[in-house]
Each structure stands twice: as C-alpha cells, then as structure tokens.
Amino acid sequence: MEKELLQVSIRQGAIFIAASNLNPQKEVNHTTSVLVANASKLGFTFSEELLRAVNGLTPRSKMDILDTLKTITGVKKNWTPLVKGWDVPTGESHADHAITFFANLFRSKRGTRLECGHIIPENTFPLERYNGCPYCGTPFEFGKIEKMGQGSKLKVLELWDDAKMQSFFKDLLASKTALDATQGDSLKILLKHFALPEGVEVGMKETMVLVVDTLIANDKGETAKVMFKSPTDILRYLWYKKTGFLQIIEPKTLVQRISKNNRHLHAAADTSGIALVKSKADMKLKYSRKECKMVAAWMNHLALPVETSCEIMHAKRG
C-alpha cells in the first residue's frame, strides 16, 4: 500500500484502500485482531465497514497501516529531553560554548570526548545533567513513551475507496479559500499518484500555482497547460518561481523595498547601495531551452488571439 495516500486519508479520519485490494472476509483473522489492538493503543479504532475491508488485506498491508499510524502520532520520535530536570538551569554560559569551540578547533586532549566526537573541557558543561552532547545537541539516550493514547475516546476511522479519494482531490482543487500547509501537502501527494481530474475548475490562483509547480516537479509540465486561462496566469507562475510572490509586483517596487530594508543610520553598516545593485542583477530573467519550450507550449494552448495575449501580458507597454 502507498503510505503517502494512507497519510492523506488518515488526516481526514479515514483509511484509503484501493478497489484492487478489497477482498472482504467474514471471519476476523489473527493479524486483523493484532492491528486493531495496536491501533487502539494509538487512539484509533475502525468502523465496521473498514474492519471488513482491512480483514481482507495482506499482513504486509496491515503493517503499512500500523506503521503510518505510528508515524502520524509521533510514536517513533525520541521524547527524552536533552537536559535531565530541564526545569532547573544548568548554569552554562556563553564562555562555556566559546571554550568548547576552541577546544574542538585545536583538538585539545584535555576534557571528555563524547560519542558524537566533540570534546567537552572540564569545568564547562555539567555532563551529568545531559542525555546527549551539550555542544551539538546529539541525543545519546532514547526513552520510551509510557502513555500512547489520545484521551479516553477513540477516533473512529472510516473506509475510503477510489471514489472518495477522487472526491477529496476535486474538493482541494475547487476550494475557494487558500489551502493551508497540510492541505497543500495532501494536494501534492495526490497529484503525484493521480491524473489531474477533467472538468474541475481551480478555485484559487494560489492553488493553480501549486498544482503547476507540482506537475513540473513530477515531469508533467505538458499536462499543466490546461491550468492556464490567460497569459497573466503564466506570468503569475513565472514570477512566483522567480520571486516567491504569488502577486505580480513590478520589479522596481521589489528593488526599492530590498534597498530600503538594507538601510542603516550608521554609514558603515548601510548596505543599501550594494543591495540595490545585487537585486537589479537578480531580477534578470534567465530560462533554459527546456523551460522556454514548455512556456511556448502553454502560450500556444491558450484560446486567445496572439494580439490579445500580448496586450494582457504587456498592460503598460505604452
């Protein structure tokens, strides 16, 4: 089973099982009982429909489900604090860090050498208070989680088939509000595993840019042409890749802002002139032959006359 798709469905309170893997069985087998017991420790339980579907999966697929649940709940992370009794100050100072830095720089033979390779000089860090290296933060001791549940009430997971996953995919694309980080990550995963649904209008310009960027990253740049309705959309994407801004802002406005951000009252610390020259150089557009060919294909696919396209792209040509 694809763990990424499992992760997307669990975020929505469900578990995705493809139609090809559905093989319901009446009698609950041993591996299903073990999965349900372990999932309950993590704070999850299965609906009746999902239980029947999971019962027909292979033991390997069941292990994938449990492994994904553990990843999402953070069971595999190390929760042991670096400092023992972290609420009591260790008394370390900036001088301790400086002494340790020079001791490691000149390979001092005095001090305690830790597993990570760093040397901690005497009378600097109280090593008995640490579960790892106080200089680089590498942990040496790993604790186990004593309490794994998510409260007294278990979260019921439902069954998601291909139709429900596709429906969620379309909802993300058609959303009239900007997607948050989790939704954006889910959309990227779905674009990686499924083809772009036909007849779905993207609700937000931010979503459109995210979709195009993901398709190009997955070597599907040719597919991205259906996302563009006008040359402004193409310009928006190109500008986003250049500056990181979804809004189309004039280059001179960005250059002036960068210059102002580097001003200083003290003349020696004022780097606005250097920033101005550097930002002007950075604003120059450079594209490879592959990128130019891809953008030209997008322009040719637009259902607009060439004159109208040029006018929209160059609104201030006069």
PDB file of C-alpha atoms in Angstrom:
ATOM      1  CA  MET A   1       0.000   0.000   0.000  1.00  0.00           C
ATOM      2  CA  GLU A   2       1.097   3.559  -0.684  1.00  0.00           C
ATOM      3  CA  LYS A   3       1.955   5.087   2.684  1.00  0.00           C
ATOM      4  CA  GLU A   4       1.604   8.615   1.306  1.00  0.00           C
ATOM      5  CA  LEU A   5      -2.031   8.000   0.298  1.00  0.00           C
ATOM      6  CA  LEU A   6      -2.659   6.408   3.704  1.00  0.00           C
ATOM      7  CA  GLN A   7      -1.285   9.538   5.319  1.00  0.00           C
ATOM      8  CA  VAL A   8      -3.631  11.750   3.285  1.00  0.00           C
ATOM      9  CA  SER A   9      -6.700   9.684   4.196  1.00  0.00           C
ATOM     10  CA  ILE A  10      -5.826   9.420   7.914  1.00  0.00           C
ATOM     11  CA  ARG A  11      -5.626  13.221   8.056  1.00  0.00           C
ATOM     12  CA  GLN A  12      -9.310  13.165   7.045  1.00  0.00           C
ATOM     13  CA  GLY A  13     -10.275  10.469   9.565  1.00  0.00           C
ATOM     14  CA  ALA A  14     -10.252   7.540   7.132  1.00  0.00           C
ATOM     15  CA  ILE A  15      -8.053   4.823   5.625  1.00  0.00           C
ATOM     16  CA  PHE A  16      -7.727   4.563   1.849  1.00  0.00           C
ATOM     17  CA  ILE A  17      -7.901   1.077   0.341  1.00  0.00           C
ATOM     18  CA  ALA A  18      -7.832   0.783  -3.446  1.00  0.00           C
ATOM     19  CA  ALA A  19     -10.547  -1.274  -5.159  1.00  0.00           C
ATOM     20  CA  SER A  20      -7.949  -3.791  -6.336  1.00  0.00           C
ATOM     21  CA  ASN A  21      -7.078  -4.587  -2.711  1.00  0.00           C
ATOM     22  CA  LEU A  22     -10.654  -5.008  -1.484  1.00  0.00           C
ATOM     23  CA  ASN A  23     -11.310  -8.647  -0.605  1.00  0.00           C
ATOM     24  CA  PRO A  24     -13.828  -8.757   2.286  1.00  0.00           C
ATOM     25  CA  GLN A  25     -13.840 -11.802   4.564  1.00  0.00           C
ATOM     26  CA  LYS A  26     -16.469 -12.741   7.149  1.00  0.00           C
ATOM     27  CA  GLU A  27     -14.208 -14.204   9.801  1.00  0.00           C
ATOM     28  CA  VAL A  28     -11.775 -11.827  11.517  1.00  0.00           C
ATOM     29  CA  ASN A  29      -8.266 -13.288  11.294  1.00  0.00           C
ATOM     30  CA  HIS A  30      -5.432 -13.057  13.825  1.00  0.00           C
ATOM     31  CA  THR A  31      -3.422 -10.312  12.085  1.00  0.00           C
ATOM     32  CA  THR A  32      -6.510  -8.063  11.941  1.00  0.00           C
ATOM     33  CA  SER A  33      -7.065  -8.516  15.695  1.00  0.00           C
ATOM     34  CA  VAL A  34      -3.445  -7.530  16.368  1.00  0.00           C
ATOM     35  CA  LEU A  35      -3.797  -4.443  14.131  1.00  0.00           C
ATOM     36  CA  VAL A  36      -6.995  -3.320  15.890  1.00  0.00           C
ATOM     37  CA  ALA A  37      -5.397  -3.809  19.336  1.00  0.00           C
ATOM     38  CA  ASN A  38      -2.287  -1.802  18.404  1.00  0.00           C
ATOM     39  CA  ALA A  39      -4.348   0.924  16.720  1.00  0.00           C
ATOM     40  CA  SER A  40      -6.443   1.313  19.897  1.00  0.00           C
ATOM     41  CA  LYS A  41      -3.242   1.979  21.862  1.00  0.00           C
ATOM     42  CA  LEU A  42      -2.565   4.847  19.478  1.00  0.00           C
ATOM     43  CA  GLY A  43      -6.080   6.244  19.983  1.00  0.00           C
ATOM     44  CA  PHE A  44      -7.785   4.867  16.847  1.00  0.00           C
ATOM     45  CA  THR A  45     -10.497   2.324  16.127  1.00  0.00           C
ATOM     46  CA  PHE A  46     -12.106   1.062  12.902  1.00  0.00           C
ATOM     47  CA  SER A  47     -15.682   1.310  11.671  1.00  0.00           C
ATOM     48  CA  GLU A  48     -17.426  -1.943  10.741  1.00  0.00           C
ATOM     49  CA  GLU A  49     -17.069  -1.280   7.002  1.00  0.00           C
ATOM     50  CA  LEU A  50     -13.365  -0.511   7.363  1.00  0.00           C
ATOM     51  CA  LEU A  51     -12.813  -3.552   9.593  1.00  0.00           C
ATOM     52  CA  ARG A  52     -14.260  -5.870   6.924  1.00  0.00           C
ATOM     53  CA  ALA A  53     -12.082  -4.249   4.233  1.00  0.00           C
ATOM     54  CA  VAL A  54      -8.908  -4.383   6.346  1.00  0.00           C
ATOM     55  CA  ASN A  55      -9.584  -8.030   7.202  1.00  0.00           C
ATOM     56  CA  GLY A  56      -9.050  -8.996   3.554  1.00  0.00           C
ATOM     57  CA  LEU A  57      -5.678  -7.242   3.215  1.00  0.00           C
ATOM     58  CA  THR A  58      -2.317  -8.960   3.275  1.00  0.00           C
ATOM     59  CA  PRO A  59      -0.279  -8.899   6.522  1.00  0.00           C
ATOM     60  CA  ARG A  60       2.200  -6.563   4.808  1.00  0.00           C
ATOM     61  CA  SER A  61      -0.543  -4.035   4.027  1.00  0.00           C
ATOM     62  CA  LYS A  62      -1.754  -4.175   7.627  1.00  0.00           C
ATOM     63  CA  MET A  63       1.781  -3.471   8.811  1.00  0.00           C
ATOM     64  CA  ASP A  64       1.884  -0.445   6.490  1.00  0.00           C
ATOM     65  CA  ILE A  65      -1.323   0.896   8.076  1.00  0.00           C
ATOM     66  CA  LEU A  66       0.058   0.465  11.607  1.00  0.00           C
ATOM     67  CA  ASP A  67       3.410   1.979  10.621  1.00  0.00           C
ATOM     68  CA  THR A  68       1.659   5.046   9.131  1.00  0.00           C
ATOM     69  CA  LEU A  69      -0.453   5.489  12.269  1.00  0.00           C
ATOM     70  CA  LYS A  70       2.718   5.390  14.382  1.00  0.00           C
ATOM     71  CA  THR A  71       4.392   7.953  12.136  1.00  0.00           C
ATOM     72  CA  ILE A  72       1.434  10.352  12.339  1.00  0.00           C
ATOM     73  CA  THR A  73       1.120  10.074  16.127  1.00  0.00           C
ATOM     74  CA  GLY A  74       4.880  10.566  16.607  1.00  0.00           C
ATOM     75  CA  VAL A  75       5.464   7.307  18.460  1.00  0.00           C
ATOM     76  CA  LYS A  76       8.811   6.758  16.717  1.00  0.00           C
ATOM     77  CA  LYS A  77      10.214  10.118  17.821  1.00  0.00           C
ATOM     78  CA  ASN A  78      12.553  10.458  20.763  1.00  0.00           C
ATOM     79  CA  TRP A  79      10.806  12.370  23.535  1.00  0.00           C
ATOM     80  CA  THR A  80      13.711  12.197  26.012  1.00  0.00           C
ATOM     81  CA  PRO A  81      14.783  15.780  26.942  1.00  0.00           C
ATOM     82  CA  LEU A  82      18.410  16.735  26.332  1.00  0.00           C
ATOM     83  CA  VAL A  83      18.708  18.041  29.893  1.00  0.00           C
ATOM     84  CA  LYS A  84      17.764  15.954  32.928  1.00  0.00           C
ATOM     85  CA  GLY A  85      15.454  18.008  35.105  1.00  0.00           C
ATOM     86  CA  TRP A  86      15.080  20.583  32.332  1.00  0.00           C
ATOM     87  CA  ASP A  87      13.156  22.968  34.630  1.00  0.00           C
ATOM     88  CA  VAL A  88      16.350  23.546  36.683  1.00  0.00           C
ATOM     89  CA  PRO A  89      19.010  25.740  34.968  1.00  0.00           C
ATOM     90  CA  THR A  90      22.316  24.026  34.130  1.00  0.00           C
ATOM     91  CA  GLY A  91      24.367  27.172  34.744  1.00  0.00           C
ATOM     92  CA  GLU A  92      26.080  27.131  31.340  1.00  0.00           C
ATOM     93  CA  SER A  93      27.252  30.430  29.834  1.00  0.00           C
ATOM     94  CA  HIS A  94      28.473  31.871  26.524  1.00  0.00           C
ATOM     95  CA  ALA A  95      32.019  31.408  27.801  1.00  0.00           C
ATOM     96  CA  ASP A  96      31.442  27.641  28.077  1.00  0.00           C
ATOM     97  CA  HIS A  97      30.425  27.495  24.410  1.00  0.00           C
ATOM     98  CA  ALA A  98      33.447  29.603  23.397  1.00  0.00           C
ATOM     99  CA  ILE A  99      35.882  27.431  25.374  1.00  0.00           C
ATOM    100  CA  THR A 100      34.346  24.272  23.903  1.00  0.00           C
ATOM    101  CA  PHE A 101      34.587  25.733  20.394  1.00  0.00           C
ATOM    102  CA  PHE A 102      38.326  26.431  20.681  1.00  0.00           C
ATOM    103  CA  ALA A 103      38.937  23.076  22.406  1.00  0.00           C
ATOM    104  CA  ASN A 104      37.403  21.278  19.391  1.00  0.00           C
ATOM    105  CA  LEU A 105      39.077  23.622  16.906  1.00  0.00           C
ATOM    106  CA  PHE A 106      42.586  22.918  18.234  1.00  0.00           C
ATOM    107  CA  ARG A 107      41.837  19.263  19.131  1.00  0.00           C
ATOM    108  CA  SER A 108      42.526  19.642  22.829  1.00  0.00           C
ATOM    109  CA  LYS A 109      43.468  16.439  24.662  1.00  0.00           C
ATOM    110  CA  ARG A 110      42.028  17.666  27.945  1.00  0.00           C
ATOM    111  CA  GLY A 111      38.372  17.038  28.526  1.00  0.00           C
ATOM    112  CA  THR A 112      35.751  14.381  27.855  1.00  0.00           C
ATOM    113  CA  ARG A 113      35.304  13.063  24.325  1.00  0.00           C
ATOM    114  CA  LEU A 114      31.650  12.181  23.621  1.00  0.00           C
ATOM    115  CA  GLU A 115      30.181   9.683  21.155  1.00  0.00           C
ATOM    116  CA  CYS A 116      29.496  12.424  18.606  1.00  0.00           C
ATOM    117  CA  GLY A 117      33.236  13.283  18.549  1.00  0.00           C
ATOM    118  CA  HIS A 118      33.100  16.607  20.408  1.00  0.00           C
ATOM    119  CA  ILE A 119      35.450  17.346  23.305  1.00  0.00           C
ATOM    120  CA  ILE A 120      33.879  18.957  26.373  1.00  0.00           C
ATOM    121  CA  PRO A 121      36.582  20.669  28.529  1.00  0.00           C
ATOM    122  CA  GLU A 122      36.470  20.369  32.288  1.00  0.00           C
ATOM    123  CA  ASN A 123      34.547  22.959  34.333  1.00  0.00           C
ATOM    124  CA  THR A 124      32.335  23.953  31.390  1.00  0.00           C
ATOM    125  CA  PHE A 125      29.140  21.945  30.915  1.00  0.00           C
ATOM    126  CA  PRO A 126      27.819  19.715  33.750  1.00  0.00           C
ATOM    127  CA  LEU A 127      27.779  16.475  31.704  1.00  0.00           C
ATOM    128  CA  GLU A 128      25.935  14.555  34.440  1.00  0.00           C
ATOM    129  CA  ARG A 129      22.886  16.737  33.677  1.00  0.00           C
ATOM    130  CA  TYR A 130      22.749  15.869  29.960  1.00  0.00           C
ATOM    131  CA  ASN A 131      21.289  12.942  27.997  1.00  0.00           C
ATOM    132  CA  GLY A 132      23.368  13.916  24.962  1.00  0.00           C
ATOM    133  CA  CYS A 133      26.027  16.308  23.731  1.00  0.00           C
ATOM    134  CA  PRO A 134      25.532  19.817  25.207  1.00  0.00           C
ATOM    135  CA  TYR A 135      27.532  21.350  22.338  1.00  0.00           C
ATOM    136  CA  CYS A 136      25.765  19.960  19.238  1.00  0.00           C
ATOM    137  CA  GLY A 137      22.580  18.527  20.813  1.00  0.00           C
ATOM    138  CA  THR A 138      23.062  14.933  19.592  1.00  0.00           C
ATOM    139  CA  PRO A 139      20.979  12.640  21.850  1.00  0.00           C
ATOM    140  CA  PHE A 140      22.601   9.544  23.349  1.00  0.00           C
ATOM    141  CA  GLU A 141      19.705   8.201  25.422  1.00  0.00           C
ATOM    142  CA  PHE A 142      16.341   7.295  23.952  1.00  0.00           C
ATOM    143  CA  GLY A 143      13.277   6.954  26.142  1.00  0.00           C
ATOM    144  CA  LYS A 144      10.029   5.118  25.513  1.00  0.00           C
ATOM    145  CA  ILE A 145       6.550   6.626  25.546  1.00  0.00           C
ATOM    146  CA  GLU A 146       4.682   5.379  28.584  1.00  0.00           C
ATOM    147  CA  LYS A 147       1.251   6.703  27.600  1.00  0.00           C
ATOM    148  CA  MET A 148       0.258   6.275  23.952  1.00  0.00           C
ATOM    149  CA  GLY A 149      -3.474   7.030  23.913  1.00  0.00           C
ATOM    150  CA  GLN A 150      -5.129  10.211  22.606  1.00  0.00           C
ATOM    151  CA  GLY A 151      -7.536  10.578  25.509  1.00  0.00           C
ATOM    152  CA  SER A 152     -10.306   8.295  26.709  1.00  0.00           C
ATOM    153  CA  LYS A 153     -12.304   8.466  23.453  1.00  0.00           C
ATOM    154  CA  LEU A 154     -11.011   6.566  20.431  1.00  0.00           C
ATOM    155  CA  LYS A 155     -11.102   8.221  17.000  1.00  0.00           C
ATOM    156  CA  VAL A 156     -13.159   6.139  14.558  1.00  0.00           C
ATOM    157  CA  LEU A 157     -11.546   5.699  11.134  1.00  0.00           C
ATOM    158  CA  GLU A 158     -13.809   5.195   8.096  1.00  0.00           C
ATOM    159  CA  LEU A 159     -13.186   3.439   4.774  1.00  0.00           C
ATOM    160  CA  TRP A 160     -12.145   5.479   1.752  1.00  0.00           C
ATOM    161  CA  ASP A 161     -12.286   3.927  -1.709  1.00  0.00           C
ATOM    162  CA  ASP A 162     -11.087   5.382  -5.018  1.00  0.00           C
ATOM    163  CA  ALA A 163     -14.266   7.442  -5.488  1.00  0.00           C
ATOM    164  CA  LYS A 164     -13.964   9.164  -2.102  1.00  0.00           C
ATOM    165  CA  MET A 165     -10.277   9.897  -2.634  1.00  0.00           C
ATOM    166  CA  GLN A 166     -11.032  11.411  -6.039  1.00  0.00           C
ATOM    167  CA  SER A 167     -13.834  13.466  -4.490  1.00  0.00           C
ATOM    168  CA  PHE A 168     -11.422  14.836  -1.866  1.00  0.00           C
ATOM    169  CA  PHE A 169      -8.917  15.574  -4.650  1.00  0.00           C
ATOM    170  CA  LYS A 170     -11.517  17.618  -6.539  1.00  0.00           C
ATOM    171  CA  ASP A 171     -12.582  19.460  -3.371  1.00  0.00           C
ATOM    172  CA  LEU A 172      -8.999  20.600  -2.778  1.00  0.00           C
ATOM    173  CA  LEU A 173      -8.707  21.882  -6.342  1.00  0.00           C
ATOM    174  CA  ALA A 174     -12.073  23.677  -6.286  1.00  0.00           C
ATOM    175  CA  SER A 175     -11.612  25.191  -2.808  1.00  0.00           C
ATOM    176  CA  LYS A 176     -12.467  28.911  -2.744  1.00  0.00           C
ATOM    177  CA  THR A 177     -10.143  29.523   0.208  1.00  0.00           C
ATOM    178  CA  ALA A 178      -6.351  29.280   0.147  1.00  0.00           C
ATOM    179  CA  LEU A 179      -5.058  25.856   1.208  1.00  0.00           C
ATOM    180  CA  ASP A 180      -3.115  25.560   4.446  1.00  0.00           C
ATOM    181  CA  ALA A 181       0.222  23.712   4.673  1.00  0.00           C
ATOM    182  CA  THR A 182      -1.355  20.316   5.418  1.00  0.00           C
ATOM    183  CA  GLN A 183      -3.887  20.595   2.585  1.00  0.00           C
ATOM    184  CA  GLY A 184      -1.166  21.768   0.225  1.00  0.00           C
ATOM    185  CA  ASP A 185       0.967  18.745   1.113  1.00  0.00           C
ATOM    186  CA  SER A 186      -2.023  16.428   0.573  1.00  0.00           C
ATOM    187  CA  LEU A 187      -2.649  18.005  -2.835  1.00  0.00           C
ATOM    188  CA  LYS A 188       0.985  17.460  -3.854  1.00  0.00           C
ATOM    189  CA  ILE A 189       0.760  13.779  -2.883  1.00  0.00           C
ATOM    190  CA  LEU A 190      -2.494  13.298  -4.822  1.00  0.00           C
ATOM    191  CA  LEU A 191      -1.046  14.988  -7.918  1.00  0.00           C
ATOM    192  CA  LYS A 192       1.878  12.593  -7.709  1.00  0.00           C
ATOM    193  CA  HIS A 193      -0.337   9.467  -7.676  1.00  0.00           C
ATOM    194  CA  PHE A 194      -3.405  10.502  -9.705  1.00  0.00           C
ATOM    195  CA  ALA A 195      -4.006  12.230 -13.008  1.00  0.00           C
ATOM    196  CA  LEU A 196      -5.475  15.720 -12.967  1.00  0.00           C
ATOM    197  CA  PRO A 197      -9.312  15.385 -12.910  1.00  0.00           C
ATOM    198  CA  GLU A 198     -11.077  16.631 -16.022  1.00  0.00           C
ATOM    199  CA  GLY A 199     -13.643  19.398 -15.861  1.00  0.00           C
ATOM    200  CA  VAL A 200     -12.558  20.729 -12.447  1.00  0.00           C
ATOM    201  CA  GLU A 201     -12.147  24.483 -12.173  1.00  0.00           C
ATOM    202  CA  VAL A 202      -9.351  25.513  -9.787  1.00  0.00           C
ATOM    203  CA  GLY A 203     -10.852  27.834  -7.182  1.00  0.00           C
ATOM    204  CA  MET A 204      -7.795  29.901  -6.214  1.00  0.00           C
ATOM    205  CA  LYS A 205      -4.818  31.346  -8.090  1.00  0.00           C
ATOM    206  CA  GLU A 206      -2.562  30.129  -5.247  1.00  0.00           C
ATOM    207  CA  THR A 207      -3.841  26.582  -5.785  1.00  0.00           C
ATOM    208  CA  MET A 208      -3.257  26.879  -9.525  1.00  0.00           C
ATOM    209  CA  VAL A 209       0.377  27.872  -8.979  1.00  0.00           C
ATOM    210  CA  LEU A 210       0.847  24.993  -6.506  1.00  0.00           C
ATOM    211  CA  VAL A 211      -0.620  22.499  -8.984  1.00  0.00           C
ATOM    212  CA  VAL A 212       1.564  23.716 -11.876  1.00  0.00           C
ATOM    213  CA  ASP A 213       4.692  23.674  -9.715  1.00  0.00           C
ATOM    214  CA  THR A 214       3.969  20.102  -8.553  1.00  0.00           C
ATOM    215  CA  LEU A 215       3.246  18.852 -12.078  1.00  0.00           C
ATOM    216  CA  ILE A 216       6.526  20.283 -13.363  1.00  0.00           C
ATOM    217  CA  ALA A 217       8.408  18.717 -10.427  1.00  0.00           C
ATOM    218  CA  ASN A 218       6.909  15.345 -11.437  1.00  0.00           C
ATOM    219  CA  ASP A 219       7.920  15.824 -15.112  1.00  0.00           C
ATOM    220  CA  LYS A 220       4.328  16.549 -16.175  1.00  0.00           C
ATOM    221  CA  GLY A 221       4.864  20.091 -17.425  1.00  0.00           C
ATOM    222  CA  GLU A 222       2.908  19.376 -20.617  1.00  0.00           C
ATOM    223  CA  THR A 223      -0.174  18.497 -18.531  1.00  0.00           C
ATOM    224  CA  ALA A 224      -0.015  21.869 -16.754  1.00  0.00           C
ATOM    225  CA  LYS A 225      -1.174  23.768 -19.883  1.00  0.00           C
ATOM    226  CA  VAL A 226      -4.850  23.066 -19.067  1.00  0.00           C
ATOM    227  CA  MET A 227      -4.465  25.127 -15.867  1.00  0.00           C
ATOM    228  CA  PHE A 228      -3.818  28.415 -17.688  1.00  0.00           C
ATOM    229  CA  LYS A 229      -6.741  30.531 -18.876  1.00  0.00           C
ATOM    230  CA  SER A 230      -4.820  33.695 -19.764  1.00  0.00           C
ATOM    231  CA  PRO A 231      -1.216  34.855 -20.226  1.00  0.00           C
ATOM    232  CA  THR A 232      -1.469  36.535 -16.814  1.00  0.00           C
ATOM    233  CA  ASP A 233      -1.694  33.086 -15.211  1.00  0.00           C
ATOM    234  CA  ILE A 234       1.523  32.050 -16.952  1.00  0.00           C
ATOM    235  CA  LEU A 235       3.187  35.295 -15.901  1.00  0.00           C
ATOM    236  CA  ARG A 236       1.999  34.738 -12.320  1.00  0.00           C
ATOM    237  CA  TYR A 237       3.639  31.308 -12.197  1.00  0.00           C
ATOM    238  CA  LEU A 238       6.904  32.503 -13.743  1.00  0.00           C
ATOM    239  CA  TRP A 239       7.008  35.446 -11.328  1.00  0.00           C
ATOM    240  CA  TYR A 240       6.304  33.121  -8.400  1.00  0.00           C
ATOM    241  CA  LYS A 241       9.243  30.881  -9.372  1.00  0.00           C
ATOM    242  CA  LYS A 242      11.482  33.950  -9.648  1.00  0.00           C
ATOM    243  CA  THR A 243      10.480  35.880  -6.532  1.00  0.00           C
ATOM    244  CA  GLY A 244       8.364  33.564  -4.388  1.00  0.00           C
ATOM    245  CA  PHE A 245       5.429  36.029  -4.521  1.00  0.00           C
ATOM    246  CA  LEU A 246       2.030  34.928  -5.821  1.00  0.00           C
ATOM    247  CA  GLN A 247       1.110  38.551  -6.548  1.00  0.00           C
ATOM    248  CA  ILE A 248       2.546  40.130  -9.686  1.00  0.00           C
ATOM    249  CA  ILE A 249       4.647  43.023  -8.338  1.00  0.00           C
ATOM    250  CA  GLU A 250       6.688  45.334 -10.549  1.00  0.00           C
ATOM    251  CA  PRO A 251      10.467  44.698 -10.417  1.00  0.00           C
ATOM    252  CA  LYS A 252      11.244  48.308  -9.474  1.00  0.00           C
ATOM    253  CA  THR A 253       8.972  48.012  -6.424  1.00  0.00           C
ATOM    254  CA  LEU A 254      10.843  44.909  -5.225  1.00  0.00           C
ATOM    255  CA  VAL A 255      14.230  46.521  -5.874  1.00  0.00           C
ATOM    256  CA  GLN A 256      13.276  49.650  -3.918  1.00  0.00           C
ATOM    257  CA  ARG A 257      11.999  47.600  -0.995  1.00  0.00           C
ATOM    258  CA  ILE A 258      15.173  45.489  -0.835  1.00  0.00           C
ATOM    259  CA  SER A 259      17.241  48.662  -0.874  1.00  0.00           C
ATOM    260  CA  LYS A 260      15.190  50.235   1.946  1.00  0.00           C
ATOM    261  CA  ASN A 261      15.460  47.077   4.049  1.00  0.00           C
ATOM    262  CA  ASN A 262      19.269  47.354   3.910  1.00  0.00           C
ATOM    263  CA  ARG A 263      19.475  50.991   5.001  1.00  0.00           C
ATOM    264  CA  HIS A 264      21.148  51.857   8.305  1.00  0.00           C
ATOM    265  CA  LEU A 265      21.647  55.060  10.289  1.00  0.00           C
ATOM    266  CA  HIS A 266      25.322  54.206  10.699  1.00  0.00           C
ATOM    267  CA  ALA A 267      27.062  54.793   7.370  1.00  0.00           C
ATOM    268  CA  ALA A 268      29.467  51.872   7.805  1.00  0.00           C
ATOM    269  CA  ALA A 269      26.568  49.445   8.241  1.00  0.00           C
ATOM    270  CA  ASP A 270      24.485  50.839   5.374  1.00  0.00           C
ATOM    271  CA  THR A 271      24.443  48.253   2.563  1.00  0.00           C
ATOM    272  CA  SER A 272      21.514  49.688   0.593  1.00  0.00           C
ATOM    273  CA  GLY A 273      23.712  50.564  -2.408  1.00  0.00           C
ATOM    274  CA  ILE A 274      25.161  47.064  -2.678  1.00  0.00           C
ATOM    275  CA  ALA A 275      21.695  45.520  -2.197  1.00  0.00           C
ATOM    276  CA  LEU A 276      20.305  47.787  -4.949  1.00  0.00           C
ATOM    277  CA  VAL A 277      22.891  46.642  -7.498  1.00  0.00           C
ATOM    278  CA  LYS A 278      22.599  42.993  -6.478  1.00  0.00           C
ATOM    279  CA  SER A 279      18.785  42.992  -6.569  1.00  0.00           C
ATOM    280  CA  LYS A 280      18.758  44.546 -10.058  1.00  0.00           C
ATOM    281  CA  ALA A 281      21.047  41.760 -11.253  1.00  0.00           C
ATOM    282  CA  ASP A 282      18.889  39.133  -9.568  1.00  0.00           C
ATOM    283  CA  MET A 283      15.761  40.459 -11.296  1.00  0.00           C
ATOM    284  CA  LYS A 284      17.106  39.498 -14.728  1.00  0.00           C
ATOM    285  CA  LEU A 285      15.244  36.505 -16.098  1.00  0.00           C
ATOM    286  CA  LYS A 286      17.186  33.503 -17.369  1.00  0.00           C
ATOM    287  CA  TYR A 287      15.465  30.408 -18.736  1.00  0.00           C
ATOM    288  CA  SER A 288      16.779  27.193 -20.220  1.00  0.00           C
ATOM    289  CA  ARG A 289      15.703  25.872 -23.630  1.00  0.00           C
ATOM    290  CA  LYS A 290      13.507  23.280 -21.919  1.00  0.00           C
ATOM    291  CA  GLU A 291      11.689  25.946 -19.881  1.00  0.00           C
ATOM    292  CA  CYS A 292      11.218  28.198 -22.926  1.00  0.00           C
ATOM    293  CA  LYS A 293       9.767  25.333 -24.943  1.00  0.00           C
ATOM    294  CA  MET A 294       7.384  24.470 -22.106  1.00  0.00           C
ATOM    295  CA  VAL A 295       6.146  28.064 -21.740  1.00  0.00           C
ATOM    296  CA  ALA A 296       5.748  28.394 -25.525  1.00  0.00           C
ATOM    297  CA  ALA A 297       3.535  25.277 -25.498  1.00  0.00           C
ATOM    298  CA  TRP A 298       1.435  26.871 -22.739  1.00  0.00           C
ATOM    299  CA  MET A 299       1.038  30.085 -24.779  1.00  0.00           C
ATOM    300  CA  ASN A 300       0.043  28.181 -27.927  1.00  0.00           C
ATOM    301  CA  HIS A 301      -2.578  26.228 -25.992  1.00  0.00           C
ATOM    302  CA  LEU A 302      -4.428  29.391 -24.880  1.00  0.00           C
ATOM    303  CA  ALA A 303      -7.732  30.040 -26.664  1.00  0.00           C
ATOM    304  CA  LEU A 304      -6.849  33.699 -27.265  1.00  0.00           C
ATOM    305  CA  PRO A 305      -5.609  35.640 -30.298  1.00  0.00           C
ATOM    306  CA  VAL A 306      -1.895  36.469 -30.223  1.00  0.00           C
ATOM    307  CA  GLU A 307      -2.565  40.234 -30.150  1.00  0.00           C
ATOM    308  CA  THR A 308      -4.893  39.901 -27.166  1.00  0.00           C
ATOM    309  CA  SER A 309      -2.369  37.709 -25.327  1.00  0.00           C
ATOM    310  CA  CYS A 310       0.411  40.255 -25.877  1.00  0.00           C
ATOM    311  CA  GLU A 311      -1.825  43.080 -24.679  1.00  0.00           C
ATOM    312  CA  ILE A 312      -2.685  41.260 -21.466  1.00  0.00           C
ATOM    313  CA  MET A 313       0.969  40.407 -20.818  1.00  0.00           C
ATOM    314  CA  HIS A 314       2.154  43.966 -21.519  1.00  0.00           C
ATOM    315  CA  ALA A 315      -0.540  46.173 -19.991  1.00  0.00           C
ATOM    316  CA  LYS A 316       1.933  49.110 -19.592  1.00  0.00           C
ATOM    317  CA  ARG A 317       3.579  48.861 -22.992  1.00  0.00           C
ATOM    318  CA  GLY A 318       2.570  52.485 -23.803  1.00  0.00           C
TER     319      GLY A 318
END
